[in-house]
Coordinates of C-alpha atoms in Angstrom, one line a residue:
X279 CA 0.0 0.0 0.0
X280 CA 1.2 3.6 -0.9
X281 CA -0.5 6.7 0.1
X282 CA -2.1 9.2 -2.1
X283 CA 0.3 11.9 -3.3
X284 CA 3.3 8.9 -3.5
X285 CA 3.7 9.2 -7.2
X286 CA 2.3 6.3 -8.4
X287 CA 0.9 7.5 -11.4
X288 CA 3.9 9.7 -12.6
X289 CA 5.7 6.2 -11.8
X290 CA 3.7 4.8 -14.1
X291 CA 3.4 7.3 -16.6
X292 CA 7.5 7.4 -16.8
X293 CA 7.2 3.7 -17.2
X294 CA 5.1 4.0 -20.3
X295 CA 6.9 6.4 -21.8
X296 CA 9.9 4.6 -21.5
X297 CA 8.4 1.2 -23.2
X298 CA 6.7 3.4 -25.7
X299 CA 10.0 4.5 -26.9
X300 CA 11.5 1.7 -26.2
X301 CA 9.6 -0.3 -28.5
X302 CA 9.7 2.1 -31.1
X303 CA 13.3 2.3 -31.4
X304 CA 13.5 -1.2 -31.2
X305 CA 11.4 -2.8 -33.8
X306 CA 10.5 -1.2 -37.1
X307 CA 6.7 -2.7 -37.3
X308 CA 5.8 0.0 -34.2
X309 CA 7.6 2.6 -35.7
X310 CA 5.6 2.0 -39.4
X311 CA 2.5 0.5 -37.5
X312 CA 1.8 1.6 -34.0
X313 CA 0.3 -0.9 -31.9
X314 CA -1.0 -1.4 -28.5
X315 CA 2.4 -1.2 -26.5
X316 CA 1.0 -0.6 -22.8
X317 CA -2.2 -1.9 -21.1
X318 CA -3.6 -0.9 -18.1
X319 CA -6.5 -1.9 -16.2
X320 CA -8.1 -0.7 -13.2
X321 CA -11.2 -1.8 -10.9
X322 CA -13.5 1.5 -11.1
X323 CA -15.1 3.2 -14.5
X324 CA -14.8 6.2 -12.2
X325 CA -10.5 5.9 -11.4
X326 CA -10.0 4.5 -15.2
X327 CA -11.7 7.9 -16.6
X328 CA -9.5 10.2 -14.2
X329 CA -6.4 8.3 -14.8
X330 CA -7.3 8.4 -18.8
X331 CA -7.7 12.4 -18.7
X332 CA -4.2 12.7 -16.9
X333 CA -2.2 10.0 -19.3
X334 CA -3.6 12.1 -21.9
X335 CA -1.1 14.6 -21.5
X336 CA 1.4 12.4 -21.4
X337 CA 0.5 10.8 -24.7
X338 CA 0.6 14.1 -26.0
X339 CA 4.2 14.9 -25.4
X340 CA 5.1 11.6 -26.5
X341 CA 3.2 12.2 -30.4
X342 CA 4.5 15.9 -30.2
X343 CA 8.5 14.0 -29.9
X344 CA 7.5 11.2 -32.1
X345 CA 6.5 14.2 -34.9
X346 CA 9.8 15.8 -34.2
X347 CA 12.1 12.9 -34.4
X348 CA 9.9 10.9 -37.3
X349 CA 13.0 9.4 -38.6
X350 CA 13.6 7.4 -35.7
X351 CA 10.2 7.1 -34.2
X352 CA 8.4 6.6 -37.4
X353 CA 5.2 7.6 -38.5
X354 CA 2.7 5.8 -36.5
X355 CA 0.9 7.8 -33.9
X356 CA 1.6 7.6 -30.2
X357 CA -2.1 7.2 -28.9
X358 CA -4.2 6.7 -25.8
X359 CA -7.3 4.5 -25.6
X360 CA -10.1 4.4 -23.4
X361 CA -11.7 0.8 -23.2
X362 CA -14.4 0.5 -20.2
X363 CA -17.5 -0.2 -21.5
X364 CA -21.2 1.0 -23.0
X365 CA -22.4 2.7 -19.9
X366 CA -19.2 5.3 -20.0
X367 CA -18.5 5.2 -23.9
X368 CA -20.5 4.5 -26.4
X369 CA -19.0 1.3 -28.1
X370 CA -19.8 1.9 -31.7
X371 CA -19.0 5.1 -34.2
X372 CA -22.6 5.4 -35.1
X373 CA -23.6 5.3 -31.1
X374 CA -20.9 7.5 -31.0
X375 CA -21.9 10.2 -33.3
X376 CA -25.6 9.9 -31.8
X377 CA -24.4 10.5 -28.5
X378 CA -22.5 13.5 -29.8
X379 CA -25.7 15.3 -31.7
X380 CA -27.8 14.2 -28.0
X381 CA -24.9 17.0 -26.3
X382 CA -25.4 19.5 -29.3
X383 CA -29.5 19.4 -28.9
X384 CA -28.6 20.2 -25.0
X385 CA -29.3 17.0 -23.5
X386 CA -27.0 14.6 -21.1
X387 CA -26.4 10.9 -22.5
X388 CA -25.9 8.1 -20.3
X389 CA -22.4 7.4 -22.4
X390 CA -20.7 9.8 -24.4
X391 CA -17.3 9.8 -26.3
X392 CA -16.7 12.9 -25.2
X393 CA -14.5 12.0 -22.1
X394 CA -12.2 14.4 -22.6
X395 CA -13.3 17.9 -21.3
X396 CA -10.1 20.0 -21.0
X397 CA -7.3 19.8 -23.8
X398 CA -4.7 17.8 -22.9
X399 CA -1.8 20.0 -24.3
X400 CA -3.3 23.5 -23.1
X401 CA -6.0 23.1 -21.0
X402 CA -8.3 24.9 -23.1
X403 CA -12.6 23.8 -23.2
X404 CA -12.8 20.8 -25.4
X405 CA -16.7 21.7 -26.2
X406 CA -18.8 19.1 -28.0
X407 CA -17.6 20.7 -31.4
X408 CA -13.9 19.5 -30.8
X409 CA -15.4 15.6 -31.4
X410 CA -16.3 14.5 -34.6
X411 CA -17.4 11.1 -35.1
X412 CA -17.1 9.4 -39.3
X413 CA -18.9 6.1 -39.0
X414 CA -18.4 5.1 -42.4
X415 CA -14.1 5.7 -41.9
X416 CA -14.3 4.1 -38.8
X417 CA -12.5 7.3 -37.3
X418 CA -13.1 9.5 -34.2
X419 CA -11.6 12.9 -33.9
X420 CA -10.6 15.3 -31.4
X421 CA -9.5 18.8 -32.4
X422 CA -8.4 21.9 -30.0
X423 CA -9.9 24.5 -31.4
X424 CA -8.1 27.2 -29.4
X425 CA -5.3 28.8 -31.7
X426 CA -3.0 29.1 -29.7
X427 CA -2.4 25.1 -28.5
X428 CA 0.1 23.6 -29.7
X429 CA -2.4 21.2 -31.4
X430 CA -4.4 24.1 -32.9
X431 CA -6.2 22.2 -35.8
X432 CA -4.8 18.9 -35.7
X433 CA -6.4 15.5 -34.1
X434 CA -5.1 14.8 -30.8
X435 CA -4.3 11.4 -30.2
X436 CA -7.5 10.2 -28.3
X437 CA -9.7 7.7 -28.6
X438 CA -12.2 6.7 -26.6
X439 CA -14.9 4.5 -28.8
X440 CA -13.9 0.7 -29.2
X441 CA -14.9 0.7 -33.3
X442 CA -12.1 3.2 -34.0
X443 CA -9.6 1.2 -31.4
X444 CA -10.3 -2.3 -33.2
X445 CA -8.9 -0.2 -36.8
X446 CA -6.3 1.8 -34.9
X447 CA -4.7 -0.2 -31.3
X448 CA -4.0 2.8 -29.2
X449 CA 0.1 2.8 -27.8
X450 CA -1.2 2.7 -24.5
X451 CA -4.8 1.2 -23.3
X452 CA -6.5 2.5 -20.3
X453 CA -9.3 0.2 -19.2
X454 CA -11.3 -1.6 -16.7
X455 CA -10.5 -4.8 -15.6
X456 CA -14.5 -6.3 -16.5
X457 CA -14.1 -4.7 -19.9

């Protein structure tokens, strides 16, 4: 047992940095392909989501060096998953984009994609707008739209609906353990 404010997470976090980078200097099908290279799993949808939004900004810095360095990184996004189930996120891109057009008419799904509230890089609002759902691509995006982020109109590496996971494994999966 550790008590809260021990560093666990950052512990963690370094860790999954480290194999992230690891593995992509190390084998050339995660530098050309991406790939799921971290799993973690924890008992409450509530924790998982909390954990998710702070190993988001993690993620971040880890794509933002990967675009820098594409050479010896490659070109496969660094990306972070959410996996924990139908009652948090919807499961599929069409439930997905449903949900999404619920938020815009002003009501309050029971799941939503949108777990993501702040912006991982600057902290800005991350209104319903920023996600954007294409069912028929299989893709989800999430896009800052403050100008001055460092992500200003590009997708930040997020996903949290399964269907888009399945086509694109997420370099570090943040889940329950039911799920």
């Amino acid at each position: 047992w550790f008590p809260t404010g021990g560093g666990k997470t950052e512990a963690y976090l370094g860790l999954t940095a480290f194999q992230i980078f690891f593995r992509r200097l190390s084998e050339s099908e995660r530098r050309e392909r991406g790939g799921v290279d971290v799993l973690m799993r924890y008992t409450l949808r509530l924790l998982t989501v909390q954990q998710f939004q702070r190993a988001s900004a993690l993620i971040c810095a880890c794509d933002s060096i990967r675009a820098e360095n594409e050479a010896a990184l490659g070109k496969a996004r660094i990306s972070i998953g959410l996996y924990v189930g139908n009652d948090s996120t919807p499961n599929k891109l069409k439930d997905a984009a449903d949900r999404l057009d619920e938020e815009r008419q002003g009501q309050r799904p029971k799941s939503t994609p949108r777990q993501l509230l702040k912006c991982p890089v600057c902290g800005g609002d991350l209104p319903v707008i920023s996600y954007r759902v294409f069912p028929d691509s299989r893709k989800m995006q999430i896009v800052c739209r403050n100008a001055g982020c460092a992500t200003a109109g590009t997708t930040i590496p997020v996903i949290t609906v399964d269907e888009a996971m399945y086509d694109a494994p997420s370099s570090l999966l943040i889940g329950t353990i039911d799920k």
